[in-house]
mmCIF file with all atom_site columns, C-alpha atoms and ligand atoms in Angstrom:
data_model
loop_
_atom_site.group_PDB
_atom_site.id
_atom_site.type_symbol
_atom_site.label_atom_id
_atom_site.label_alt_id
_atom_site.label_comp_id
_atom_site.label_asym_id
_atom_site.label_entity_id
_atom_site.label_seq_id
_atom_site.pdbx_PDB_ins_code
_atom_site.Cartn_x
_atom_site.Cartn_y
_atom_site.Cartn_z
_atom_site.occupancy
_atom_site.B_iso_or_equiv
_atom_site.pdbx_formal_charge
_atom_site.auth_seq_id
_atom_site.auth_comp_id
_atom_site.auth_asym_id
_atom_site.auth_atom_id
_atom_site.pdbx_PDB_model_num
ATOM   1   C  CA  . MET A 1 1   ? -19.315 -5.963  -7.250 1.00 0.00 ? 155 MET A CA  1
ATOM   2   C  CA  . ASN A 1 2   ? -20.105 -5.147  -3.613 1.00 0.00 ? 156 ASN A CA  1
ATOM   3   C  CA  . ALA A 1 3   ? -17.532 -3.766  -1.334 1.00 0.00 ? 157 ALA A CA  1
ATOM   4   C  CA  . LEU A 1 4   ? -15.172 -6.245  0.310  1.00 0.00 ? 158 LEU A CA  1
ATOM   5   C  CA  . ASN A 1 5   ? -15.244 -5.661  3.995  1.00 0.00 ? 159 ASN A CA  1
ATOM   6   C  CA  . LEU A 1 6   ? -12.790 -8.033  5.309  1.00 0.00 ? 160 LEU A CA  1
ATOM   7   C  CA  . ILE A 1 7   ? -11.528 -9.234  8.694  1.00 0.00 ? 161 ILE A CA  1
ATOM   8   C  CA  . ILE A 1 8   ? -8.599  -11.706 8.750  1.00 0.00 ? 162 ILE A CA  1
ATOM   9   C  CA  . LEU A 1 9   ? -8.249  -13.529 12.078 1.00 0.00 ? 163 LEU A CA  1
ATOM   10  C  CA  . GLY A 1 10  ? -5.026  -15.351 12.869 1.00 0.00 ? 164 GLY A CA  1
ATOM   11  C  CA  . ALA A 1 11  ? -2.502  -15.621 15.691 1.00 0.00 ? 165 ALA A CA  1
ATOM   12  C  CA  . PRO A 1 12  ? 0.917   -14.077 15.664 1.00 0.00 ? 166 PRO A CA  1
ATOM   13  C  CA  . GLY A 1 13  ? 2.984   -16.347 13.373 1.00 0.00 ? 167 GLY A CA  1
ATOM   14  C  CA  . ALA A 1 14  ? -0.082  -17.353 11.302 1.00 0.00 ? 168 ALA A CA  1
ATOM   15  C  CA  . GLY A 1 15  ? 0.956   -15.094 8.395  1.00 0.00 ? 169 GLY A CA  1
ATOM   16  C  CA  . LYS A 1 16  ? -2.009  -12.759 8.765  1.00 0.00 ? 170 LYS A CA  1
ATOM   17  C  CA  . GLY A 1 17  ? 0.065   -9.547  8.163  1.00 0.00 ? 171 GLY A CA  1
ATOM   18  C  CA  . THR A 1 18  ? 1.506   -10.932 4.932  1.00 0.00 ? 172 THR A CA  1
ATOM   19  C  CA  . GLN A 1 19  ? -1.872  -11.988 3.581  1.00 0.00 ? 173 GLN A CA  1
ATOM   20  C  CA  . ALA A 1 20  ? -3.574  -8.649  4.685  1.00 0.00 ? 174 ALA A CA  1
ATOM   21  C  CA  . ASP A 1 21  ? -0.891  -6.649  2.772  1.00 0.00 ? 175 ASP A CA  1
ATOM   22  C  CA  . ARG A 1 22  ? -1.359  -8.810  -0.271 1.00 0.00 ? 176 ARG A CA  1
ATOM   23  C  CA  . VAL A 1 23  ? -5.147  -8.448  -0.350 1.00 0.00 ? 177 VAL A CA  1
ATOM   24  C  CA  . VAL A 1 24  ? -4.696  -4.625  0.157  1.00 0.00 ? 178 VAL A CA  1
ATOM   25  C  CA  . HIS A 1 25  ? -2.423  -4.436  -2.910 1.00 0.00 ? 179 HIS A CA  1
ATOM   26  C  CA  . THR A 1 26  ? -4.271  -6.861  -5.195 1.00 0.00 ? 180 THR A CA  1
ATOM   27  C  CA  . ARG A 1 27  ? -7.714  -5.381  -4.409 1.00 0.00 ? 181 ARG A CA  1
ATOM   28  C  CA  . GLY A 1 28  ? -6.841  -1.697  -3.992 1.00 0.00 ? 182 GLY A CA  1
ATOM   29  C  CA  . ILE A 1 29  ? -8.672  -1.312  -0.743 1.00 0.00 ? 183 ILE A CA  1
ATOM   30  C  CA  . PRO A 1 30  ? -7.257  0.362   2.390  1.00 0.00 ? 184 PRO A CA  1
ATOM   31  C  CA  . LYS A 1 31  ? -5.930  -1.491  5.403  1.00 0.00 ? 185 LYS A CA  1
ATOM   32  C  CA  . ILE A 1 32  ? -7.371  -0.011  8.505  1.00 0.00 ? 186 ILE A CA  1
ATOM   33  C  CA  . SER A 1 33  ? -4.925  -0.708  11.353 1.00 0.00 ? 187 SER A CA  1
ATOM   34  C  CA  . THR A 1 34  ? -5.958  0.475   14.867 1.00 0.00 ? 188 THR A CA  1
ATOM   35  C  CA  . GLY A 1 35  ? -2.317  0.262   15.881 1.00 0.00 ? 189 GLY A CA  1
ATOM   36  C  CA  . ASP A 1 36  ? -1.251  2.594   13.090 1.00 0.00 ? 190 ASP A CA  1
ATOM   37  C  CA  . ILE A 1 37  ? -4.084  5.003   13.763 1.00 0.00 ? 191 ILE A CA  1
ATOM   38  C  CA  . LEU A 1 38  ? -3.228  5.249   17.452 1.00 0.00 ? 192 LEU A CA  1
ATOM   39  C  CA  . ARG A 1 39  ? 0.477   5.707   16.629 1.00 0.00 ? 193 ARG A CA  1
ATOM   40  C  CA  . GLU A 1 40  ? -0.394  8.490   14.191 1.00 0.00 ? 194 GLU A CA  1
ATOM   41  C  CA  . ALA A 1 41  ? -2.821  10.103  16.790 1.00 0.00 ? 195 ALA A CA  1
ATOM   42  C  CA  . VAL A 1 42  ? -0.074  9.970   19.380 1.00 0.00 ? 196 VAL A CA  1
ATOM   43  C  CA  . ALA A 1 43  ? 2.471   11.550  17.021 1.00 0.00 ? 197 ALA A CA  1
ATOM   44  C  CA  . ALA A 1 44  ? 0.025   14.257  16.010 1.00 0.00 ? 198 ALA A CA  1
ATOM   45  C  CA  . GLY A 1 45  ? -0.870  14.910  19.658 1.00 0.00 ? 199 GLY A CA  1
ATOM   46  C  CA  . THR A 1 46  ? -4.618  14.778  19.088 1.00 0.00 ? 200 THR A CA  1
ATOM   47  C  CA  . GLU A 1 47  ? -7.051  14.362  21.999 1.00 0.00 ? 201 GLU A CA  1
ATOM   48  C  CA  . VAL A 1 48  ? -7.440  10.616  21.325 1.00 0.00 ? 202 VAL A CA  1
ATOM   49  C  CA  . GLY A 1 49  ? -3.667  10.439  20.886 1.00 0.00 ? 203 GLY A CA  1
ATOM   50  C  CA  . ARG A 1 50  ? -2.882  11.987  24.326 1.00 0.00 ? 204 ARG A CA  1
ATOM   51  C  CA  . LEU A 1 51  ? -5.485  9.769   25.997 1.00 0.00 ? 205 LEU A CA  1
ATOM   52  C  CA  . ALA A 1 52  ? -4.160  6.603   24.327 1.00 0.00 ? 206 ALA A CA  1
ATOM   53  C  CA  . LYS A 1 53  ? -0.576  7.456   25.217 1.00 0.00 ? 207 LYS A CA  1
ATOM   54  C  CA  . ALA A 1 54  ? -1.468  7.987   28.928 1.00 0.00 ? 208 ALA A CA  1
ATOM   55  C  CA  . ILE A 1 55  ? -3.128  4.526   28.945 1.00 0.00 ? 209 ILE A CA  1
ATOM   56  C  CA  . VAL A 1 56  ? -0.386  2.766   27.171 1.00 0.00 ? 210 VAL A CA  1
ATOM   57  C  CA  . ASP A 1 57  ? 2.373   4.419   29.400 1.00 0.00 ? 211 ASP A CA  1
ATOM   58  C  CA  . ARG A 1 58  ? 0.578   2.982   32.376 1.00 0.00 ? 212 ARG A CA  1
ATOM   59  C  CA  . GLY A 1 59  ? 0.914   -0.481  30.740 1.00 0.00 ? 213 GLY A CA  1
ATOM   60  C  CA  . GLU A 1 60  ? -2.751  -0.849  30.196 1.00 0.00 ? 214 GLU A CA  1
ATOM   61  C  CA  . LEU A 1 61  ? -4.761  -1.791  27.073 1.00 0.00 ? 215 LEU A CA  1
ATOM   62  C  CA  . VAL A 1 62  ? -6.566  0.989   25.174 1.00 0.00 ? 216 VAL A CA  1
ATOM   63  C  CA  . PRO A 1 63  ? -10.255 0.467   26.191 1.00 0.00 ? 217 PRO A CA  1
ATOM   64  C  CA  . ASP A 1 64  ? -12.892 -0.815  23.822 1.00 0.00 ? 218 ASP A CA  1
ATOM   65  C  CA  . ASP A 1 65  ? -14.773 2.584   23.655 1.00 0.00 ? 219 ASP A CA  1
ATOM   66  C  CA  . VAL A 1 66  ? -11.631 4.442   22.481 1.00 0.00 ? 220 VAL A CA  1
ATOM   67  C  CA  . VAL A 1 67  ? -10.681 1.797   19.855 1.00 0.00 ? 221 VAL A CA  1
ATOM   68  C  CA  . ILE A 1 68  ? -14.327 1.548   18.621 1.00 0.00 ? 222 ILE A CA  1
ATOM   69  C  CA  . GLY A 1 69  ? -14.524 5.393   18.248 1.00 0.00 ? 223 GLY A CA  1
ATOM   70  C  CA  . ILE A 1 70  ? -11.377 5.366   16.116 1.00 0.00 ? 224 ILE A CA  1
ATOM   71  C  CA  . VAL A 1 71  ? -12.645 2.630   13.882 1.00 0.00 ? 225 VAL A CA  1
ATOM   72  C  CA  . LYS A 1 72  ? -15.994 4.254   13.518 1.00 0.00 ? 226 LYS A CA  1
ATOM   73  C  CA  . GLU A 1 73  ? -14.456 7.531   12.475 1.00 0.00 ? 227 GLU A CA  1
ATOM   74  C  CA  . ARG A 1 74  ? -12.063 5.897   10.086 1.00 0.00 ? 228 ARG A CA  1
ATOM   75  C  CA  . LEU A 1 75  ? -14.792 3.833   8.352  1.00 0.00 ? 229 LEU A CA  1
ATOM   76  C  CA  . THR A 1 76  ? -16.707 7.057   7.435  1.00 0.00 ? 230 THR A CA  1
ATOM   77  C  CA  . ARG A 1 77  ? -13.841 8.189   5.181  1.00 0.00 ? 231 ARG A CA  1
ATOM   78  C  CA  . LYS A 1 78  ? -14.349 7.967   1.481  1.00 0.00 ? 232 LYS A CA  1
ATOM   79  C  CA  . ASP A 1 79  ? -11.662 5.480   0.698  1.00 0.00 ? 233 ASP A CA  1
ATOM   80  C  CA  . ALA A 1 80  ? -13.331 2.799   2.937  1.00 0.00 ? 234 ALA A CA  1
ATOM   81  C  CA  . ARG A 1 81  ? -16.461 2.821   0.695  1.00 0.00 ? 235 ARG A CA  1
ATOM   82  C  CA  . SER A 1 82  ? -15.138 0.350   -1.692 1.00 0.00 ? 236 SER A CA  1
ATOM   83  C  CA  . GLY A 1 83  ? -14.056 -1.991  1.099  1.00 0.00 ? 237 GLY A CA  1
ATOM   84  C  CA  . PHE A 1 84  ? -11.322 -2.471  3.669  1.00 0.00 ? 238 PHE A CA  1
ATOM   85  C  CA  . VAL A 1 85  ? -9.170  -4.934  5.493  1.00 0.00 ? 239 VAL A CA  1
ATOM   86  C  CA  . LEU A 1 86  ? -9.217  -4.505  9.229  1.00 0.00 ? 240 LEU A CA  1
ATOM   87  C  CA  . ASP A 1 87  ? -5.959  -5.098  11.114 1.00 0.00 ? 241 ASP A CA  1
ATOM   88  C  CA  . GLY A 1 88  ? -5.933  -5.530  14.815 1.00 0.00 ? 242 GLY A CA  1
ATOM   89  C  CA  . PHE A 1 89  ? -9.598  -4.993  15.154 1.00 0.00 ? 243 PHE A CA  1
ATOM   90  C  CA  . PRO A 1 90  ? -11.904 -6.398  16.532 1.00 0.00 ? 244 PRO A CA  1
ATOM   91  C  CA  . ARG A 1 91  ? -10.079 -7.979  19.391 1.00 0.00 ? 245 ARG A CA  1
ATOM   92  C  CA  . THR A 1 92  ? -13.013 -8.564  21.661 1.00 0.00 ? 246 THR A CA  1
ATOM   93  C  CA  . VAL A 1 93  ? -16.560 -9.627  21.274 1.00 0.00 ? 247 VAL A CA  1
ATOM   94  C  CA  . THR A 1 94  ? -17.654 -6.110  22.563 1.00 0.00 ? 248 THR A CA  1
ATOM   95  C  CA  . GLN A 1 95  ? -15.658 -4.675  19.639 1.00 0.00 ? 249 GLN A CA  1
ATOM   96  C  CA  . ALA A 1 96  ? -17.113 -7.146  17.226 1.00 0.00 ? 250 ALA A CA  1
ATOM   97  C  CA  . ARG A 1 97  ? -20.707 -6.193  18.328 1.00 0.00 ? 251 ARG A CA  1
ATOM   98  C  CA  . ALA A 1 98  ? -19.896 -2.489  17.863 1.00 0.00 ? 252 ALA A CA  1
ATOM   99  C  CA  . LEU A 1 99  ? -18.536 -3.245  14.348 1.00 0.00 ? 253 LEU A CA  1
ATOM   100 C  CA  . ASP A 1 100 ? -21.793 -5.108  13.353 1.00 0.00 ? 254 ASP A CA  1
ATOM   101 C  CA  . GLN A 1 101 ? -23.702 -1.934  14.210 1.00 0.00 ? 255 GLN A CA  1
ATOM   102 C  CA  . MET A 1 102 ? -21.328 0.119   12.057 1.00 0.00 ? 256 MET A CA  1
ATOM   103 C  CA  . MET A 1 103 ? -21.890 -2.303  9.253  1.00 0.00 ? 257 MET A CA  1
ATOM   104 C  CA  . ASN A 1 104 ? -25.600 -1.769  9.229  1.00 0.00 ? 258 ASN A CA  1
ATOM   105 C  CA  . GLY A 1 105 ? -26.583 -1.112  5.609  1.00 0.00 ? 259 GLY A CA  1
ATOM   106 C  CA  . HIS A 1 106 ? -23.115 -2.043  4.329  1.00 0.00 ? 260 HIS A CA  1
ATOM   107 C  CA  . SER A 1 107 ? -21.939 -5.138  2.516  1.00 0.00 ? 261 SER A CA  1
ATOM   108 C  CA  . PRO A 1 108 ? -21.681 -8.089  5.053  1.00 0.00 ? 262 PRO A CA  1
ATOM   109 C  CA  . LEU A 1 109 ? -18.352 -8.641  6.824  1.00 0.00 ? 263 LEU A CA  1
ATOM   110 C  CA  . VAL A 1 110 ? -16.355 -11.489 5.359  1.00 0.00 ? 264 VAL A CA  1
ATOM   111 C  CA  . VAL A 1 111 ? -14.330 -13.086 8.149  1.00 0.00 ? 265 VAL A CA  1
ATOM   112 C  CA  . ILE A 1 112 ? -11.448 -15.435 7.338  1.00 0.00 ? 266 ILE A CA  1
ATOM   113 C  CA  . ASP A 1 113 ? -9.588  -17.310 10.104 1.00 0.00 ? 267 ASP A CA  1
ATOM   114 C  CA  . ILE A 1 114 ? -6.106  -18.453 9.136  1.00 0.00 ? 268 ILE A CA  1
ATOM   115 C  CA  . LYS A 1 115 ? -5.833  -21.560 11.287 1.00 0.00 ? 269 LYS A CA  1
ATOM   116 C  CA  . VAL A 1 116 ? -2.515  -22.862 12.527 1.00 0.00 ? 270 VAL A CA  1
ATOM   117 C  CA  . PRO A 1 117 ? -2.121  -25.334 15.413 1.00 0.00 ? 271 PRO A CA  1
ATOM   118 C  CA  . GLU A 1 118 ? -0.607  -23.849 18.527 1.00 0.00 ? 272 GLU A CA  1
ATOM   119 C  CA  . ASP A 1 119 ? 2.559   -26.087 18.492 1.00 0.00 ? 273 ASP A CA  1
ATOM   120 C  CA  . VAL A 1 120 ? 3.268   -24.907 14.937 1.00 0.00 ? 274 VAL A CA  1
ATOM   121 C  CA  . LEU A 1 121 ? 2.817   -21.221 15.924 1.00 0.00 ? 275 LEU A CA  1
ATOM   122 C  CA  . VAL A 1 122 ? 5.260   -21.660 18.803 1.00 0.00 ? 276 VAL A CA  1
ATOM   123 C  CA  . ARG A 1 123 ? 7.841   -23.200 16.550 1.00 0.00 ? 277 ARG A CA  1
ATOM   124 C  CA  . ARG A 1 124 ? 7.432   -20.552 13.921 1.00 0.00 ? 278 ARG A CA  1
ATOM   125 C  CA  . LEU A 1 125 ? 7.629   -17.636 16.409 1.00 0.00 ? 279 LEU A CA  1
ATOM   126 C  CA  . LEU A 1 126 ? 10.715  -19.051 18.112 1.00 0.00 ? 280 LEU A CA  1
ATOM   127 C  CA  . THR A 1 127 ? 12.624  -19.795 14.925 1.00 0.00 ? 281 THR A CA  1
ATOM   128 C  CA  . ARG A 1 128 ? 11.824  -16.583 13.297 1.00 0.00 ? 282 ARG A CA  1
ATOM   129 C  CA  . MET A 1 129 ? 14.838  -14.361 12.722 1.00 0.00 ? 283 MET A CA  1
ATOM   130 C  CA  . VAL A 1 130 ? 14.735  -10.802 13.885 1.00 0.00 ? 284 VAL A CA  1
ATOM   131 C  CA  . CYS A 1 131 ? 16.704  -7.748  12.744 1.00 0.00 ? 285 CYS A CA  1
ATOM   132 C  CA  . GLU A 1 132 ? 19.367  -6.655  15.204 1.00 0.00 ? 286 GLU A CA  1
ATOM   133 C  CA  . SER A 1 133 ? 18.962  -2.962  14.291 1.00 0.00 ? 287 SER A CA  1
ATOM   134 C  CA  . CYS A 1 134 ? 15.271  -2.304  13.849 1.00 0.00 ? 288 CYS A CA  1
ATOM   135 C  CA  . GLY A 1 135 ? 13.533  -5.465  15.429 1.00 0.00 ? 289 GLY A CA  1
ATOM   136 C  CA  . ALA A 1 136 ? 11.602  -6.381  12.251 1.00 0.00 ? 290 ALA A CA  1
ATOM   137 C  CA  . THR A 1 137 ? 10.904  -10.100 11.792 1.00 0.00 ? 291 THR A CA  1
ATOM   138 C  CA  . ALA A 1 138 ? 12.011  -12.105 8.831  1.00 0.00 ? 292 ALA A CA  1
ATOM   139 C  CA  . GLY A 1 139 ? 10.781  -15.507 7.635  1.00 0.00 ? 293 GLY A CA  1
ATOM   140 C  CA  . GLY A 1 140 ? 11.698  -18.399 9.902  1.00 0.00 ? 294 GLY A CA  1
ATOM   141 C  CA  . ILE A 1 141 ? 11.957  -22.079 9.157  1.00 0.00 ? 295 ILE A CA  1
ATOM   142 C  CA  . ASP A 1 142 ? 8.188   -22.535 8.477  1.00 0.00 ? 296 ASP A CA  1
ATOM   143 C  CA  . GLY A 1 143 ? 7.494   -19.005 7.258  1.00 0.00 ? 297 GLY A CA  1
ATOM   144 C  CA  . GLY A 1 144 ? 9.699   -19.422 4.179  1.00 0.00 ? 298 GLY A CA  1
ATOM   145 C  CA  . ALA A 1 145 ? 13.480  -18.888 3.790  1.00 0.00 ? 299 ALA A CA  1
ATOM   146 C  CA  . ALA A 1 146 ? 14.824  -15.938 5.684  1.00 0.00 ? 300 ALA A CA  1
ATOM   147 C  CA  . PRO A 1 147 ? 16.416  -13.316 3.523  1.00 0.00 ? 301 PRO A CA  1
ATOM   148 C  CA  . PRO A 1 148 ? 20.207  -12.569 4.027  1.00 0.00 ? 302 PRO A CA  1
ATOM   149 C  CA  . ALA A 1 149 ? 19.513  -9.204  5.663  1.00 0.00 ? 303 ALA A CA  1
ATOM   150 C  CA  . CYS A 1 150 ? 16.671  -7.075  7.001  1.00 0.00 ? 304 CYS A CA  1
ATOM   151 C  CA  . ARG A 1 151 ? 14.244  -5.996  4.167  1.00 0.00 ? 305 ARG A CA  1
ATOM   152 C  CA  . LYS A 1 152 ? 13.480  -2.829  6.046  1.00 0.00 ? 306 LYS A CA  1
ATOM   153 C  CA  . CYS A 1 153 ? 16.964  -1.441  6.996  1.00 0.00 ? 307 CYS A CA  1
ATOM   154 C  CA  . GLY A 1 154 ? 19.483  -3.950  5.672  1.00 0.00 ? 308 GLY A CA  1
ATOM   155 C  CA  . GLY A 1 155 ? 20.427  -4.818  9.324  1.00 0.00 ? 309 GLY A CA  1
ATOM   156 C  CA  . ARG A 1 156 ? 21.848  -8.207  10.451 1.00 0.00 ? 310 ARG A CA  1
ATOM   157 C  CA  . LEU A 1 157 ? 19.281  -10.939 11.198 1.00 0.00 ? 311 LEU A CA  1
ATOM   158 C  CA  . VAL A 1 158 ? 19.758  -12.932 14.453 1.00 0.00 ? 312 VAL A CA  1
ATOM   159 C  CA  . GLN A 1 159 ? 17.856  -15.500 16.547 1.00 0.00 ? 313 GLN A CA  1
ATOM   160 C  CA  . ARG A 1 160 ? 15.571  -14.081 19.219 1.00 0.00 ? 314 ARG A CA  1
ATOM   161 C  CA  . SER A 1 161 ? 17.035  -13.796 22.681 1.00 0.00 ? 315 SER A CA  1
ATOM   162 C  CA  . ASP A 1 162 ? 15.447  -16.007 25.493 1.00 0.00 ? 316 ASP A CA  1
ATOM   163 C  CA  . ASP A 1 163 ? 13.923  -12.872 27.070 1.00 0.00 ? 317 ASP A CA  1
ATOM   164 C  CA  . ASN A 1 164 ? 12.325  -12.001 23.757 1.00 0.00 ? 318 ASN A CA  1
ATOM   165 C  CA  . LYS A 1 165 ? 11.069  -15.537 23.465 1.00 0.00 ? 319 LYS A CA  1
ATOM   166 C  CA  . GLY A 1 166 ? 9.171   -15.230 26.714 1.00 0.00 ? 320 GLY A CA  1
ATOM   167 C  CA  . VAL A 1 167 ? 7.495   -12.008 25.506 1.00 0.00 ? 321 VAL A CA  1
ATOM   168 C  CA  . VAL A 1 168 ? 6.615   -13.720 22.202 1.00 0.00 ? 322 VAL A CA  1
ATOM   169 C  CA  . LEU A 1 169 ? 5.005   -16.729 24.020 1.00 0.00 ? 323 LEU A CA  1
ATOM   170 C  CA  . GLU A 1 170 ? 3.107   -14.480 26.371 1.00 0.00 ? 324 GLU A CA  1
ATOM   171 C  CA  . ARG A 1 171 ? 1.770   -12.469 23.393 1.00 0.00 ? 325 ARG A CA  1
ATOM   172 C  CA  . LEU A 1 172 ? 0.678   -15.679 21.709 1.00 0.00 ? 326 LEU A CA  1
ATOM   173 C  CA  . SER A 1 173 ? -1.173  -17.028 24.837 1.00 0.00 ? 327 SER A CA  1
ATOM   174 C  CA  . VAL A 1 174 ? -2.954  -13.640 25.328 1.00 0.00 ? 328 VAL A CA  1
ATOM   175 C  CA  . TYR A 1 175 ? -3.982  -13.712 21.698 1.00 0.00 ? 329 TYR A CA  1
ATOM   176 C  CA  . LEU A 1 176 ? -5.319  -17.288 21.759 1.00 0.00 ? 330 LEU A CA  1
ATOM   177 C  CA  . ARG A 1 177 ? -7.328  -16.539 24.985 1.00 0.00 ? 331 ARG A CA  1
ATOM   178 C  CA  . GLN A 1 178 ? -8.853  -13.378 23.418 1.00 0.00 ? 332 GLN A CA  1
ATOM   179 C  CA  . THR A 1 179 ? -9.523  -14.801 20.006 1.00 0.00 ? 333 THR A CA  1
ATOM   180 C  CA  . LYS A 1 180 ? -11.287 -17.983 20.793 1.00 0.00 ? 334 LYS A CA  1
ATOM   181 C  CA  . PRO A 1 181 ? -14.669 -16.131 21.752 1.00 0.00 ? 335 PRO A CA  1
ATOM   182 C  CA  . LEU A 1 182 ? -14.267 -14.005 18.621 1.00 0.00 ? 336 LEU A CA  1
ATOM   183 C  CA  . VAL A 1 183 ? -14.037 -17.097 16.389 1.00 0.00 ? 337 VAL A CA  1
ATOM   184 C  CA  . GLU A 1 184 ? -17.098 -18.467 18.183 1.00 0.00 ? 338 GLU A CA  1
ATOM   185 C  CA  . TYR A 1 185 ? -18.880 -15.151 17.600 1.00 0.00 ? 339 TYR A CA  1
ATOM   186 C  CA  . TYR A 1 186 ? -18.247 -15.107 13.911 1.00 0.00 ? 340 TYR A CA  1
ATOM   187 C  CA  . SER A 1 187 ? -18.165 -18.914 12.948 1.00 0.00 ? 341 SER A CA  1
ATOM   188 C  CA  . PRO A 1 188 ? -21.937 -19.406 12.614 1.00 0.00 ? 342 PRO A CA  1
ATOM   189 C  CA  . ARG A 1 189 ? -22.170 -16.861 9.810  1.00 0.00 ? 343 ARG A CA  1
ATOM   190 C  CA  . PRO A 1 190 ? -22.385 -17.787 6.186  1.00 0.00 ? 344 PRO A CA  1
ATOM   191 C  CA  . THR A 1 191 ? -19.635 -15.269 5.453  1.00 0.00 ? 345 THR A CA  1
ATOM   192 C  CA  . PHE A 1 192 ? -17.145 -16.899 7.822  1.00 0.00 ? 346 PHE A CA  1
ATOM   193 C  CA  . ARG A 1 193 ? -14.407 -19.258 6.414  1.00 0.00 ? 347 ARG A CA  1
ATOM   194 C  CA  . SER A 1 194 ? -11.333 -20.971 7.778  1.00 0.00 ? 348 SER A CA  1
ATOM   195 C  CA  . VAL A 1 195 ? -8.202  -21.553 5.752  1.00 0.00 ? 349 VAL A CA  1
ATOM   196 C  CA  . ASP A 1 196 ? -5.262  -23.885 6.539  1.00 0.00 ? 350 ASP A CA  1
ATOM   197 C  CA  . GLY A 1 197 ? -2.399  -21.611 7.567  1.00 0.00 ? 351 GLY A CA  1
ATOM   198 C  CA  . THR A 1 198 ? 0.203   -24.491 7.764  1.00 0.00 ? 352 THR A CA  1
ATOM   199 C  CA  . GLN A 1 199 ? 0.668   -24.429 3.950  1.00 0.00 ? 353 GLN A CA  1
ATOM   200 C  CA  . PRO A 1 200 ? 3.219   -22.323 2.143  1.00 0.00 ? 354 PRO A CA  1
ATOM   201 C  CA  . PRO A 1 201 ? 2.287   -18.580 1.847  1.00 0.00 ? 355 PRO A CA  1
ATOM   202 C  CA  . ASP A 1 202 ? 1.273   -18.799 -1.883 1.00 0.00 ? 356 ASP A CA  1
ATOM   203 C  CA  . ARG A 1 203 ? -1.125  -21.688 -1.114 1.00 0.00 ? 357 ARG A CA  1
ATOM   204 C  CA  . VAL A 1 204 ? -2.564  -19.839 1.854  1.00 0.00 ? 358 VAL A CA  1
ATOM   205 C  CA  . ALA A 1 205 ? -3.088  -16.827 -0.512 1.00 0.00 ? 359 ALA A CA  1
ATOM   206 C  CA  . ALA A 1 206 ? -4.897  -18.960 -3.123 1.00 0.00 ? 360 ALA A CA  1
ATOM   207 C  CA  . ASP A 1 207 ? -7.180  -20.499 -0.432 1.00 0.00 ? 361 ASP A CA  1
ATOM   208 C  CA  . LEU A 1 208 ? -7.767  -17.133 1.073  1.00 0.00 ? 362 LEU A CA  1
ATOM   209 C  CA  . ASP A 1 209 ? -8.838  -15.662 -2.235 1.00 0.00 ? 363 ASP A CA  1
ATOM   210 C  CA  . ALA A 1 210 ? -11.120 -18.711 -2.962 1.00 0.00 ? 364 ALA A CA  1
ATOM   211 C  CA  . ALA A 1 211 ? -12.635 -18.361 0.561  1.00 0.00 ? 365 ALA A CA  1
ATOM   212 C  CA  . ILE A 1 212 ? -13.360 -14.631 0.071  1.00 0.00 ? 366 ILE A CA  1
ATOM   213 C  CA  . GLU A 1 213 ? -15.171 -15.340 -3.238 1.00 0.00 ? 367 GLU A CA  1
ATOM   214 C  CA  . ALA A 1 214 ? -17.149 -18.287 -1.647 1.00 0.00 ? 368 ALA A CA  1
ATOM   215 C  CA  . ALA A 1 215 ? -18.132 -16.122 1.194  1.00 0.00 ? 369 ALA A CA  1
ATOM   216 C  CA  . ARG A 1 216 ? -19.409 -13.301 -0.990 1.00 0.00 ? 370 ARG A CA  1
ATOM   217 C  CA  . LEU A 1 217 ? -21.690 -15.464 -3.083 1.00 0.00 ? 371 LEU A CA  1
HETATM 218 ZN ZN1 . ZN  B 2 .   ? 15.998  -3.852  10.240 1.00 0.00 ? 534 ZN  B ZN1 1
#
């Protein structure tokens, strides 16, 4: 079987993280997260890490060329040969074009868009419980039943504060604005599929797996 080179698109609240983690576990391929790589680089104090930290400290977004360089390096490592799931990349059409160049001679990218209408996303994000201690999110009304305590640290789960809600809605609107051109960029391809993200997580998982297999035929 060819390598599975997968991008899952989906807004905050669409369940993208859950599905990406599941694919990583069931298929034994690495998740390549630009956020994680940047955090590690900052912690390790590498040149890229120092550069990224300075940019983020100024409240700016890490520029395309830096993020592209990080992904390019990561994709050359051995564990990415059998496939990967990209997380947080590409975010812009410039990044998507650069990724296409990196994919020259590799299995085609499979792109799955987990579609959830905006009003459903807003409801999910605002009803989602958060951990009082570590800030981790737990399932809300639409995302499945919330557990009694934080899965990560055992802390108490509470509703988001209003301040926090504003931040969440801003993040969603930024995401939707950024992602629309990306969906337009990928959707004409035969390896692009959409799945209905309003279903329960196990149904989304089944549709996602079917979409991956259909896209790879
Ligand atoms: Zn916690």
